[in-house]
Amino acid sequence: MNFKKILPYNRHTFSSFFSFERTPLNVFMLMLTVGLVGFLLYGISVYLQHGHHAYGVTRQHPWGLLIAMYVFFVVSSTGLCIMSSLGHVFNIKAFQIIGKRAIIGAIIAILTGFLVIAFEIGHPVRMVIYNVLTPGLTSAIWWMGTLYGMYLFFIILEFFFLNNGNHKYSKIFGLAGLIVGLAAHSNLGAVFGFLVARPIANGVFFPLYFILSAMVTGSYLLFLIYGWRYKMKFPPEVKKFMVTLAQVLGLLLAILIFFEIWRALTAIYGMMPERGDIAIHMITSKNFLIGEFLLGMLIPFVVIVYSRGRAIKTLVYTSITGMVGIFWMRYDLVHDTQLAPMMPLKIREYSLPPGLVEYTPTSIEWMIAIGAIGVSFMMYYTADKFFNLDHDAKGH
Amino acid sequence: MARYGMALDYKSCINCKACESACKEENGILLGADKHRIWVGVKDIEGIFPDLSISSSGFEPSQCQQCDNAPCQTVCPTNATYYDDNGVVRVNPEQCILCTYCMEACPYDARYIDDRTMTVDKCNFCSDTRLINGETTTACQATCPTKVRIFGDLDDPESEISLVLRARDHHSMKEHLGTKPKLFYLT
């Protein structure tokens, strides 16, 4: 059986695999990737020695930076999957060229997310076993994890069929991946939305917001991926796609800002305890104002509106600020959910009653969280070497 | 089978912390400020001297509320948290994956990580040390010098706890969340 016929790939020797054009940008990315992976490995080695004691998480704040980073990666994956489906599932012509590159990005992002969560879940092997043996069907985490497993399976098959040119099956598995991905991702929102004890998170907002912000994230990532691929010298069909993408992103950002405004207003209105006070703390924090709002929404939105979506090179750069903003969105949603103390009385002498719960990630958490980005760079480089991710003459 | 609950005559609490010590000793809880199954919350005196409100101060002993509709059980992805035959909410450490979703979901901050098993632990009404041997007391109840705690079978109409709950006003914590706690604070 000729495997290459089933899944076309490029053969490489050791040296050809590591050969690339020695431009300053490429060398910088190489050094960045090696540095990030080094951080990750060191972080993991400390975690394996000390467990959760290496992290800044506490009894009152059990979820920290790694949960935020897991959300960051899986949101990226779902976002890329949704945006690519606009082309080869929903036949929007401008998006048809991105199929393979977006789907491999989605696969890489979710694998990196799984890597990060493996160092947050205390017993990942046990998780795989008891997820099957004693499933907790009322748990949003169970559904989220199981559906993400199925989602990964479907998008791998989608990539497989995209690569060998079988458009019928790539469409079928693309649609399956999209539906299961949407279900998984809204369940991830429900992991927070189902928390009856935490009024700031409880409700319908997160499941919907996760889908919307995934699409925003997917758009930013597509700008970055294509900006990198063509080094700002875009062929006409790619240029057309990016202008369309910018216009879609503008609409998505407008909806996102609208969502955020009403979320804040409904949370503050009436000043319900553990909701109104937390919301005010949230929207007046630097994380939100600078991280989420300015970098994540306003700057890209202004560029799109001002240029009517035509400033695609500028948008590649603003997508970097956009992704920084997306990171703070994930961090804040995890942290702000846990701000209100569940035990409001003091339990030790000579102390004050508990105020808002504090959390500072340790350097080890930062190393694992940010270092994981290096792994996704590494996987992307490998995929780009082995597979032809560009669209063909027919625009597929 | 019983349905165990606890009534707390909390206004009698003197914050001696004998219950906390007895719990740690009985259940082998590790030392450490965050490692506790039960605790006594302190309400500080309000006001500015000399206009202090004595009635505002007080102690509120607390622990897992042994909810009949426990959020920690609902969210557990592997059913490691379960209701035993006595209605006690318990954790099977063999199944716990330490995702800490239960700690996130508990409205009472009643769960913590047991560093011996690296799983989430909580009060189980001394099920492993007393109830299993046929005793119907808990360590915290047995040691309390002012008899704050009344432990017993809520399904037995003649049990001390059933009698006291019929006779005295009581409330539970965060009842509005629908968790149906089996800890009752006598007023």
Coordinates of C-alpha atoms in Angstrom, one line a residue:
Chain A
M1 CA 0.0 0.0 0.0
N2 CA 1.4 3.4 -1.0
F3 CA 0.7 5.7 1.9
K4 CA 1.7 8.7 -0.1
K5 CA -1.2 8.1 -2.5
I6 CA -3.7 8.0 0.3
L7 CA -2.3 11.1 2.1
P8 CA 0.1 13.1 -0.1
Y9 CA 3.0 14.5 1.9
N10 CA 6.5 15.8 1.2
R11 CA 9.5 13.6 1.8
H12 CA 12.3 15.1 3.9
T13 CA 15.7 14.3 5.0
F14 CA 16.9 15.5 8.4
S15 CA 18.7 18.4 6.9
S16 CA 16.0 19.4 4.4
F17 CA 13.5 19.3 7.3
F18 CA 15.5 21.9 9.2
S19 CA 16.4 24.0 6.2
F20 CA 14.7 27.4 5.8
E21 CA 15.5 30.8 4.4
R22 CA 17.8 32.6 6.8
T23 CA 15.9 35.8 7.0
P24 CA 16.0 37.9 10.3
L25 CA 12.3 37.2 10.9
N26 CA 12.7 33.4 10.3
V27 CA 15.7 33.3 12.6
F28 CA 13.8 35.3 15.2
M29 CA 10.9 32.9 15.1
L30 CA 13.3 29.9 15.4
M31 CA 14.9 31.5 18.5
L32 CA 11.5 32.4 19.9
T33 CA 10.2 28.8 19.4
V34 CA 13.3 27.2 20.9
G35 CA 13.1 29.6 23.9
L36 CA 9.4 29.0 24.4
V37 CA 9.8 25.2 24.2
G38 CA 12.7 25.5 26.7
F39 CA 10.4 27.4 29.1
L40 CA 7.7 24.8 28.7
L41 CA 10.1 21.9 29.4
Y42 CA 11.5 23.6 32.5
G43 CA 8.0 24.4 33.7
I44 CA 6.9 20.8 33.2
S45 CA 9.9 19.4 35.0
V46 CA 9.2 21.6 38.1
Y47 CA 5.5 20.6 37.9
L48 CA 6.3 17.0 37.8
Q49 CA 8.4 17.4 41.0
H50 CA 6.0 19.6 43.0
G51 CA 2.5 19.1 41.4
H52 CA 0.0 21.9 42.0
H53 CA 2.3 23.4 44.7
A54 CA 4.3 24.8 41.8
Y55 CA 1.2 26.9 40.9
G56 CA -0.4 29.9 42.5
V57 CA -3.8 28.2 42.7
T58 CA -5.5 28.0 46.1
R59 CA -8.5 26.5 47.8
Q60 CA -10.5 29.7 47.1
H61 CA -9.0 30.0 43.5
P62 CA -8.6 26.5 42.3
W63 CA -8.5 27.4 38.6
G64 CA -5.6 29.5 37.3
L65 CA -3.6 30.5 34.3
L66 CA -3.4 27.1 32.8
I67 CA -7.2 26.8 32.6
A68 CA -7.2 30.2 30.9
M69 CA -4.6 29.0 28.5
Y70 CA -6.5 25.8 27.8
V71 CA -9.5 27.9 27.0
F72 CA -7.4 30.2 24.8
F73 CA -6.1 27.3 22.7
V74 CA -9.4 25.5 22.3
V75 CA -11.2 28.8 21.5
S76 CA -8.5 29.3 18.8
S77 CA -9.1 25.8 17.4
T78 CA -12.9 26.2 17.3
G79 CA -12.5 29.7 15.8
L80 CA -10.3 28.4 12.9
C81 CA -12.7 25.5 12.3
I82 CA -15.8 27.8 12.1
M83 CA -14.0 30.3 9.8
S84 CA -12.7 27.6 7.5
S85 CA -16.2 26.0 7.4
L86 CA -17.5 29.3 5.8
G87 CA -15.6 28.2 2.7
H88 CA -15.8 24.5 2.2
V89 CA -19.0 23.8 4.1
F90 CA -21.0 26.9 3.4
N91 CA -19.4 27.6 0.0
I92 CA -18.6 31.2 0.6
K93 CA -16.2 31.6 -2.3
A94 CA -13.6 34.0 -0.7
F95 CA -13.1 31.6 2.2
Q96 CA -12.6 28.4 0.1
I97 CA -8.9 28.9 -0.2
I98 CA -8.2 28.6 3.5
G99 CA -9.4 25.0 4.1
K100 CA -6.2 23.1 4.7
R101 CA -4.3 25.8 6.5
A102 CA -7.1 26.7 8.8
I103 CA -7.9 23.1 9.7
I104 CA -4.3 22.2 10.4
G105 CA -4.3 25.3 12.6
A106 CA -7.4 24.0 14.4
I107 CA -5.8 20.6 14.9
I108 CA -2.6 22.1 16.2
A109 CA -4.4 24.5 18.6
I110 CA -6.5 21.8 20.2
L111 CA -3.6 19.5 20.6
T112 CA -1.7 22.3 22.3
G113 CA -4.8 22.9 24.5
F114 CA -4.8 19.3 25.5
L115 CA -1.1 19.5 26.3
V116 CA -1.7 22.4 28.6
I117 CA -4.7 20.9 30.4
A118 CA -2.7 17.7 30.9
F119 CA -0.5 19.7 33.4
E120 CA -3.5 21.2 35.1
I121 CA -5.7 18.1 35.6
G122 CA -4.1 16.2 38.5
H123 CA -4.7 12.8 37.1
P124 CA -5.0 12.9 33.3
V125 CA -4.6 9.2 32.7
R126 CA -7.3 8.4 35.3
M127 CA -9.4 11.0 33.5
V128 CA -9.3 9.0 30.3
I129 CA -10.2 5.8 32.1
Y130 CA -13.1 7.1 34.3
N131 CA -14.4 9.4 31.6
V132 CA -15.5 6.1 29.9
L133 CA -16.1 3.8 32.9
T134 CA -18.2 6.2 35.1
P135 CA -19.2 9.1 33.0
G136 CA -20.7 12.1 34.8
L137 CA -23.4 12.9 32.3
T138 CA -24.6 16.0 34.2
S139 CA -21.1 17.5 34.1
A140 CA -20.3 20.2 31.5
I141 CA -16.7 19.2 31.7
W142 CA -17.5 15.6 30.7
W143 CA -19.5 16.8 27.7
M144 CA -16.9 19.3 26.8
G145 CA -14.0 16.8 27.0
T146 CA -15.8 14.1 25.2
L147 CA -17.1 16.3 22.4
Y148 CA -13.7 17.9 21.9
G149 CA -12.3 14.3 21.5
M150 CA -14.8 13.6 18.8
Y151 CA -14.2 17.1 17.3
L152 CA -10.5 16.3 17.0
F153 CA -11.3 13.0 15.3
F154 CA -13.6 14.7 12.8
I155 CA -11.2 17.5 11.9
I156 CA -8.3 15.1 11.4
L157 CA -10.4 13.2 8.9
E158 CA -11.5 16.5 7.3
F159 CA -7.8 17.5 6.9
F160 CA -7.1 14.0 5.5
F161 CA -9.7 14.3 2.9
L162 CA -8.9 17.9 2.1
N163 CA -5.3 16.8 1.5
N164 CA -6.1 14.0 -0.9
G165 CA -8.7 16.1 -2.7
N166 CA -11.8 14.2 -1.7
H167 CA -14.2 17.2 -1.4
K168 CA -17.3 15.1 -0.7
Y169 CA -15.9 13.5 2.4
S170 CA -14.0 16.6 3.5
K171 CA -17.3 18.5 3.4
I172 CA -19.1 15.7 5.4
F173 CA -16.4 15.6 8.1
G174 CA -16.1 19.4 8.0
L175 CA -19.8 19.7 8.8
A176 CA -19.5 17.0 11.5
G177 CA -16.5 18.8 13.0
L178 CA -18.3 22.1 12.9
I179 CA -21.4 20.8 14.6
V180 CA -19.5 18.8 17.3
G181 CA -17.1 21.7 17.7
L182 CA -19.9 24.2 18.3
A183 CA -21.4 21.8 20.8
A184 CA -18.1 21.2 22.6
H185 CA -17.3 24.9 22.7
S186 CA -20.6 26.0 24.0
N187 CA -20.3 23.3 26.6
L188 CA -17.0 24.9 27.6
G189 CA -18.9 28.1 28.1
A190 CA -21.4 26.1 30.1
V191 CA -18.6 24.9 32.4
F192 CA -18.7 28.5 33.7
G193 CA -22.3 29.2 32.9
F194 CA -23.6 26.3 35.0
L195 CA -21.9 27.6 38.2
V196 CA -25.0 28.4 40.3
A197 CA -22.8 29.5 43.2
R198 CA -21.2 32.2 41.1
P199 CA -23.7 34.8 39.9
I200 CA -21.1 36.6 37.8
A201 CA -20.7 33.5 35.5
N202 CA -24.0 31.8 35.9
G203 CA -26.4 32.1 32.9
V204 CA -26.5 31.9 29.2
F205 CA -23.9 34.5 28.4
F206 CA -20.7 32.4 28.3
P207 CA -22.0 29.6 26.0
L208 CA -22.9 32.2 23.4
Y209 CA -20.0 34.5 24.0
F210 CA -17.6 31.6 23.6
I211 CA -18.8 30.9 20.1
L212 CA -18.7 34.6 19.1
S213 CA -15.2 35.2 20.6
A214 CA -14.0 32.0 18.9
M215 CA -14.9 33.5 15.5
V216 CA -13.1 36.7 16.4
T217 CA -10.0 34.6 17.5
G218 CA -10.2 32.5 14.4
S219 CA -10.2 35.7 12.3
Y220 CA -7.1 37.1 14.1
L221 CA -5.3 33.9 13.7
L222 CA -6.1 33.7 10.0
F223 CA -4.6 37.2 9.5
L224 CA -1.5 36.1 11.3
I225 CA -1.2 32.7 9.5
Y226 CA -1.7 34.3 6.1
G227 CA 0.5 37.3 6.9
W228 CA 3.3 34.9 7.8
R229 CA 2.7 32.6 4.9
Y230 CA 2.9 35.3 2.2
K231 CA 5.2 37.7 4.1
M232 CA 2.8 40.6 3.3
K233 CA 3.0 40.0 -0.5
F234 CA -0.5 38.6 -1.0
P235 CA -1.7 37.1 -4.3
P236 CA -5.0 38.6 -5.6
E237 CA -7.2 35.7 -4.4
V238 CA -5.6 35.8 -0.9
K239 CA -6.0 39.6 -0.9
K240 CA -9.7 39.3 -1.7
F241 CA -10.1 36.7 1.0
M242 CA -8.4 38.9 3.6
V243 CA -10.5 42.0 2.8
T244 CA -13.7 39.8 3.1
L245 CA -12.3 38.4 6.4
A246 CA -11.6 42.0 7.7
Q247 CA -15.2 43.0 6.9
V248 CA -16.5 39.9 8.7
L249 CA -14.2 40.6 11.6
G250 CA -15.5 44.1 11.8
L251 CA -19.0 42.8 12.1
L252 CA -18.0 40.2 14.7
L253 CA -16.2 42.8 16.8
A254 CA -19.2 45.2 16.7
I255 CA -21.4 42.3 18.0
L256 CA -18.8 41.4 20.6
I257 CA -18.6 45.0 21.9
F258 CA -22.5 45.1 21.9
F259 CA -22.5 41.8 23.9
E260 CA -19.9 43.2 26.4
I261 CA -21.8 46.4 27.0
W262 CA -25.1 44.6 27.8
R263 CA -23.3 42.0 29.9
A264 CA -21.8 44.8 32.0
L265 CA -25.1 46.8 32.2
T266 CA -27.2 43.8 33.2
A267 CA -24.5 42.7 35.8
I268 CA -24.3 46.1 37.4
Y269 CA -28.0 47.0 37.3
G270 CA -29.5 46.5 40.8
M271 CA -26.0 45.8 42.3
M272 CA -26.8 42.2 43.2
P273 CA -24.1 40.9 45.6
E274 CA -21.3 38.8 44.1
R275 CA -22.4 40.1 40.6
G276 CA -22.7 43.9 40.6
D277 CA -19.7 44.5 42.7
I278 CA -17.6 41.9 40.7
A279 CA -18.7 43.4 37.4
I280 CA -17.6 46.9 38.5
H281 CA -14.3 45.5 39.6
M282 CA -13.9 43.7 36.3
I283 CA -14.7 46.6 33.9
T284 CA -12.5 49.0 35.8
S285 CA -9.5 46.7 35.9
K286 CA -6.5 47.3 33.6
N287 CA -6.8 43.7 32.4
F288 CA -10.2 44.6 30.9
L289 CA -9.7 48.2 29.8
I290 CA -6.3 47.8 28.2
G291 CA -6.1 44.0 27.6
E292 CA -9.5 43.0 26.6
F293 CA -11.1 46.2 25.3
L294 CA -8.3 48.3 23.8
L295 CA -6.1 45.6 22.5
G296 CA -8.6 42.9 21.8
M297 CA -11.5 44.9 20.4
L298 CA -11.0 48.6 19.9
I299 CA -7.7 48.9 18.0
P300 CA -8.6 46.2 15.4
F301 CA -12.1 47.6 15.1
V302 CA -11.0 51.1 14.5
V303 CA -8.5 49.9 11.8
I304 CA -11.2 48.0 10.1
V305 CA -13.8 50.8 10.2
Y306 CA -11.2 53.5 9.2
S307 CA -9.9 51.5 6.3
R308 CA -13.2 49.8 5.4
G309 CA -11.3 46.5 5.8
R310 CA -8.8 47.2 3.1
A311 CA -5.8 47.8 5.4
I312 CA -5.0 44.1 5.5
K313 CA -1.3 44.6 6.3
T314 CA -2.0 46.8 9.3
L315 CA -4.6 44.2 10.3
V316 CA -2.0 41.5 10.4
Y317 CA -0.1 43.6 13.0
T318 CA -3.2 44.5 14.9
S319 CA -4.1 40.8 15.0
I320 CA -1.1 40.4 17.3
T321 CA -2.6 43.0 19.7
G322 CA -6.0 41.2 19.1
M323 CA -4.5 37.9 20.2
V324 CA -3.0 39.5 23.3
G325 CA -6.5 40.9 24.0
I326 CA -8.0 37.4 23.5
F327 CA -5.5 36.0 26.0
W328 CA -6.7 38.6 28.6
M329 CA -10.3 37.7 27.8
R330 CA -9.6 34.1 28.7
Y331 CA -7.6 35.1 31.8
D332 CA -10.2 37.4 33.1
L333 CA -13.1 35.1 32.5
V334 CA -11.4 32.4 34.7
H335 CA -10.1 34.9 37.3
D336 CA -13.2 37.1 37.6
T337 CA -15.5 34.0 38.0
Q338 CA -13.6 33.2 41.2
L339 CA -13.3 36.7 42.6
A340 CA -16.1 36.5 45.1
P341 CA -15.2 34.4 48.2
M342 CA -17.6 31.6 48.9
M343 CA -16.9 31.7 52.6
P344 CA -17.4 35.3 53.6
L345 CA -16.4 35.1 57.3
K346 CA -12.9 35.2 58.6
I347 CA -11.8 31.8 60.1
R348 CA -8.5 32.9 61.6
E349 CA -7.7 35.3 64.4
Y350 CA -5.9 38.6 63.7
S351 CA -7.1 38.7 60.1
L352 CA -9.7 40.7 58.2
P353 CA -12.8 39.1 56.7
P354 CA -12.1 37.7 53.2
G355 CA -12.2 40.4 50.4
L356 CA -12.0 39.6 46.7
V357 CA -10.0 36.5 46.2
E358 CA -6.5 37.2 44.9
Y359 CA -4.5 35.1 42.5
T360 CA -1.1 35.6 40.9
P361 CA 0.3 33.0 38.5
T362 CA 3.7 31.7 39.4
S363 CA 6.6 31.8 37.0
I364 CA 6.1 28.0 36.4
E365 CA 2.6 28.6 35.3
W366 CA 3.7 31.3 33.0
M367 CA 6.4 29.1 31.6
I368 CA 4.0 26.3 30.8
A369 CA 1.3 28.6 29.5
I370 CA 3.4 30.7 27.2
G371 CA 5.8 27.9 26.4
A372 CA 3.0 25.9 24.9
I373 CA 2.7 28.5 22.2
G374 CA 6.2 27.4 21.1
V375 CA 4.9 23.8 20.7
S376 CA 2.2 25.1 18.4
F377 CA 4.8 27.0 16.3
M378 CA 6.8 23.8 16.2
M379 CA 3.8 21.7 15.0
Y380 CA 2.9 24.3 12.5
Y381 CA 6.4 24.4 11.0
T382 CA 6.3 20.6 10.8
A383 CA 2.9 20.5 9.2
D384 CA 3.9 23.2 6.7
K385 CA 7.0 21.1 5.8
F386 CA 5.2 17.8 5.3
F387 CA 1.9 18.9 3.7
N388 CA 1.1 21.3 0.9
L389 CA -1.2 23.7 2.8
D390 CA -1.7 26.1 -0.1
H391 CA -4.8 26.2 -2.1
D392 CA -4.8 24.7 -5.6
A393 CA -5.5 26.3 -8.9
K394 CA -9.3 25.6 -8.4
G395 CA -9.1 27.6 -5.2
H396 CA -9.5 24.6 -2.8
Chain B
M1 CA -30.3 3.2 55.8
A2 CA -30.4 6.6 57.4
R3 CA -30.4 10.1 56.0
Y4 CA -27.9 11.9 58.2
G5 CA -28.0 15.6 58.9
M6 CA -26.7 18.0 61.5
A7 CA -28.4 20.8 63.5
L8 CA -26.1 23.5 64.9
D9 CA -27.1 25.6 67.9
Y10 CA -24.5 28.0 66.6
K11 CA -25.3 30.8 69.1
S12 CA -23.8 28.5 71.8
C13 CA -20.5 28.3 69.9
I14 CA -17.5 29.7 71.9
N15 CA -15.0 29.3 69.1
C16 CA -12.7 27.0 71.1
K17 CA -11.9 25.2 67.8
A18 CA -12.1 21.8 69.6
C19 CA -14.2 20.6 66.7
E20 CA -11.5 21.6 64.1
S21 CA -8.9 19.8 66.1
A22 CA -11.0 16.7 66.7
C23 CA -11.8 16.5 63.0
K24 CA -8.1 16.8 62.0
E25 CA -7.2 14.1 64.5
E26 CA -10.1 11.8 63.7
N27 CA -9.7 11.9 59.9
G28 CA -5.9 12.4 59.7
I29 CA -6.2 15.8 58.0
L30 CA -2.8 17.2 57.2
L31 CA -1.6 20.3 58.9
G32 CA -1.9 23.6 57.0
A33 CA -4.3 26.6 57.2
D34 CA -6.1 25.6 54.0
K35 CA -6.4 21.9 54.9
H36 CA -9.6 21.6 56.9
R37 CA -12.9 19.9 56.6
I38 CA -14.6 22.1 59.1
W39 CA -14.1 25.6 60.5
V40 CA -15.6 28.3 62.6
G41 CA -16.4 31.6 60.9
V42 CA -16.1 34.7 63.0
K43 CA -18.4 37.7 62.7
D44 CA -16.5 40.7 63.9
I45 CA -18.1 43.3 66.2
E46 CA -19.4 46.2 64.1
G47 CA -19.3 49.9 65.0
I48 CA -16.8 52.3 66.4
F49 CA -15.8 52.4 70.1
P50 CA -17.7 53.1 72.3
D51 CA -20.8 52.5 70.0
L52 CA -20.1 48.8 69.4
S53 CA -22.8 46.4 68.4
I54 CA -22.4 43.3 70.6
S55 CA -25.2 41.6 68.8
S56 CA -23.3 41.8 65.5
S57 CA -20.5 39.5 66.6
G58 CA -20.7 35.8 66.8
F59 CA -19.4 32.5 65.6
E60 CA -20.7 30.3 62.8
P61 CA -19.4 26.8 62.8
S62 CA -19.4 25.4 59.3
Q63 CA -18.4 22.5 57.0
C64 CA -19.8 20.7 54.0
Q65 CA -23.5 21.3 54.0
Q66 CA -24.2 17.7 52.8
C67 CA -26.6 19.0 50.2
D68 CA -29.4 16.8 48.9
N69 CA -28.9 18.6 45.6
A70 CA -25.1 19.0 45.7
P71 CA -23.6 21.2 42.9
C72 CA -20.3 19.4 43.5
Q73 CA -21.8 16.1 42.7
T74 CA -23.6 17.4 39.6
V75 CA -20.5 18.8 38.0
C76 CA -18.2 15.9 38.7
P77 CA -17.1 14.5 35.3
T78 CA -16.3 11.0 36.6
N79 CA -18.9 10.6 39.3
A80 CA -16.1 10.5 41.9
T81 CA -18.4 12.5 44.1
Y82 CA -21.4 10.5 45.0
Y83 CA -24.2 10.2 47.6
D84 CA -23.8 7.1 49.8
D85 CA -26.6 5.1 51.2
N86 CA -26.9 7.4 54.2
G87 CA -27.3 10.5 51.9
V88 CA -23.8 11.6 52.7
V89 CA -21.9 13.4 49.9
R90 CA -18.6 11.6 49.5
V91 CA -15.6 11.4 47.3
N92 CA -14.1 8.2 45.9
P93 CA -10.4 9.1 45.6
E94 CA -9.8 6.3 43.1
Q95 CA -12.0 8.1 40.6
C96 CA -11.1 11.7 41.3
I97 CA -9.1 13.2 38.5
L98 CA -8.4 16.5 40.4
C99 CA -10.0 18.7 37.9
T100 CA -11.2 20.8 40.9
Y101 CA -14.5 21.6 39.2
C102 CA -16.2 20.6 42.5
M103 CA -14.2 23.2 44.4
E104 CA -15.3 25.7 41.8
A105 CA -18.9 24.7 42.1
C106 CA -19.3 24.4 45.8
P107 CA -21.1 27.4 47.2
Y108 CA -19.6 26.9 50.7
D109 CA -15.9 26.5 50.1
A110 CA -16.2 23.1 51.7
R111 CA -13.6 21.3 49.6
Y112 CA -9.9 21.2 49.6
I113 CA -7.0 19.1 48.1
D114 CA -5.8 16.3 50.2
D115 CA -2.1 16.1 49.5
R116 CA -1.9 12.5 50.6
T117 CA -4.1 11.2 47.8
M118 CA -3.8 14.2 45.6
T119 CA -7.6 14.3 45.3
V120 CA -10.3 16.6 46.5
D121 CA -11.5 15.9 50.0
K122 CA -14.3 17.1 52.2
C123 CA -16.3 16.3 55.3
N124 CA -18.1 13.0 55.2
F125 CA -19.7 13.0 58.6
C126 CA -16.9 10.7 59.8
S127 CA -18.3 7.9 57.6
D128 CA -14.9 6.1 57.4
T129 CA -14.1 6.2 61.1
R130 CA -17.4 6.1 62.9
L131 CA -20.5 5.5 60.8
I132 CA -18.9 2.4 59.3
N133 CA -18.5 1.0 62.8
G134 CA -22.1 1.5 63.6
E135 CA -21.5 4.7 65.7
T136 CA -23.9 7.5 65.2
T137 CA -21.8 10.4 66.2
T138 CA -19.2 12.6 64.5
A139 CA -15.9 13.7 66.0
C140 CA -16.8 17.3 66.0
Q141 CA -20.1 16.6 67.7
A142 CA -18.6 14.4 70.4
T143 CA -16.0 16.9 71.4
C144 CA -18.0 20.1 71.4
P145 CA -18.0 21.4 75.0
T146 CA -21.1 23.5 74.6
K147 CA -23.1 20.9 72.6
V148 CA -23.5 23.0 69.6
R149 CA -24.0 20.1 67.2
I150 CA -26.8 17.6 67.1
F151 CA -26.2 14.8 64.6
G152 CA -28.7 12.2 63.6
D153 CA -31.1 10.5 61.2
L154 CA -33.5 13.0 59.6
D155 CA -35.8 10.2 58.4
D156 CA -36.3 9.0 62.0
P157 CA -39.1 11.1 63.5
E158 CA -37.9 10.2 67.0
S159 CA -34.3 11.2 66.5
E160 CA -33.0 14.1 68.6
I161 CA -32.3 16.1 65.4
S162 CA -35.8 15.5 64.1
L163 CA -37.3 16.6 67.4
V164 CA -35.2 19.7 67.6
L165 CA -35.9 20.7 64.0
R166 CA -39.6 20.4 64.7
A167 CA -39.4 22.4 67.8
R168 CA -37.1 25.2 66.9
D169 CA -36.8 27.8 64.1
H170 CA -33.8 27.1 61.8
H171 CA -32.3 28.1 58.5
S172 CA -29.7 26.8 56.1
M173 CA -26.9 28.5 54.3
K174 CA -27.6 29.9 50.7
E175 CA -30.9 28.1 50.5
H176 CA -31.9 30.2 47.5
L177 CA -29.4 28.2 45.4
G178 CA -31.6 25.2 45.7
T179 CA -28.9 23.0 47.2
K180 CA -31.1 21.6 49.9
P181 CA -28.4 21.5 52.7
K182 CA -28.7 19.0 55.5
L183 CA -27.0 21.3 57.9
F184 CA -29.5 23.4 59.9
Y185 CA -28.7 26.5 61.9
L186 CA -31.0 26.8 65.0
T187 CA -32.2 30.3 65.7

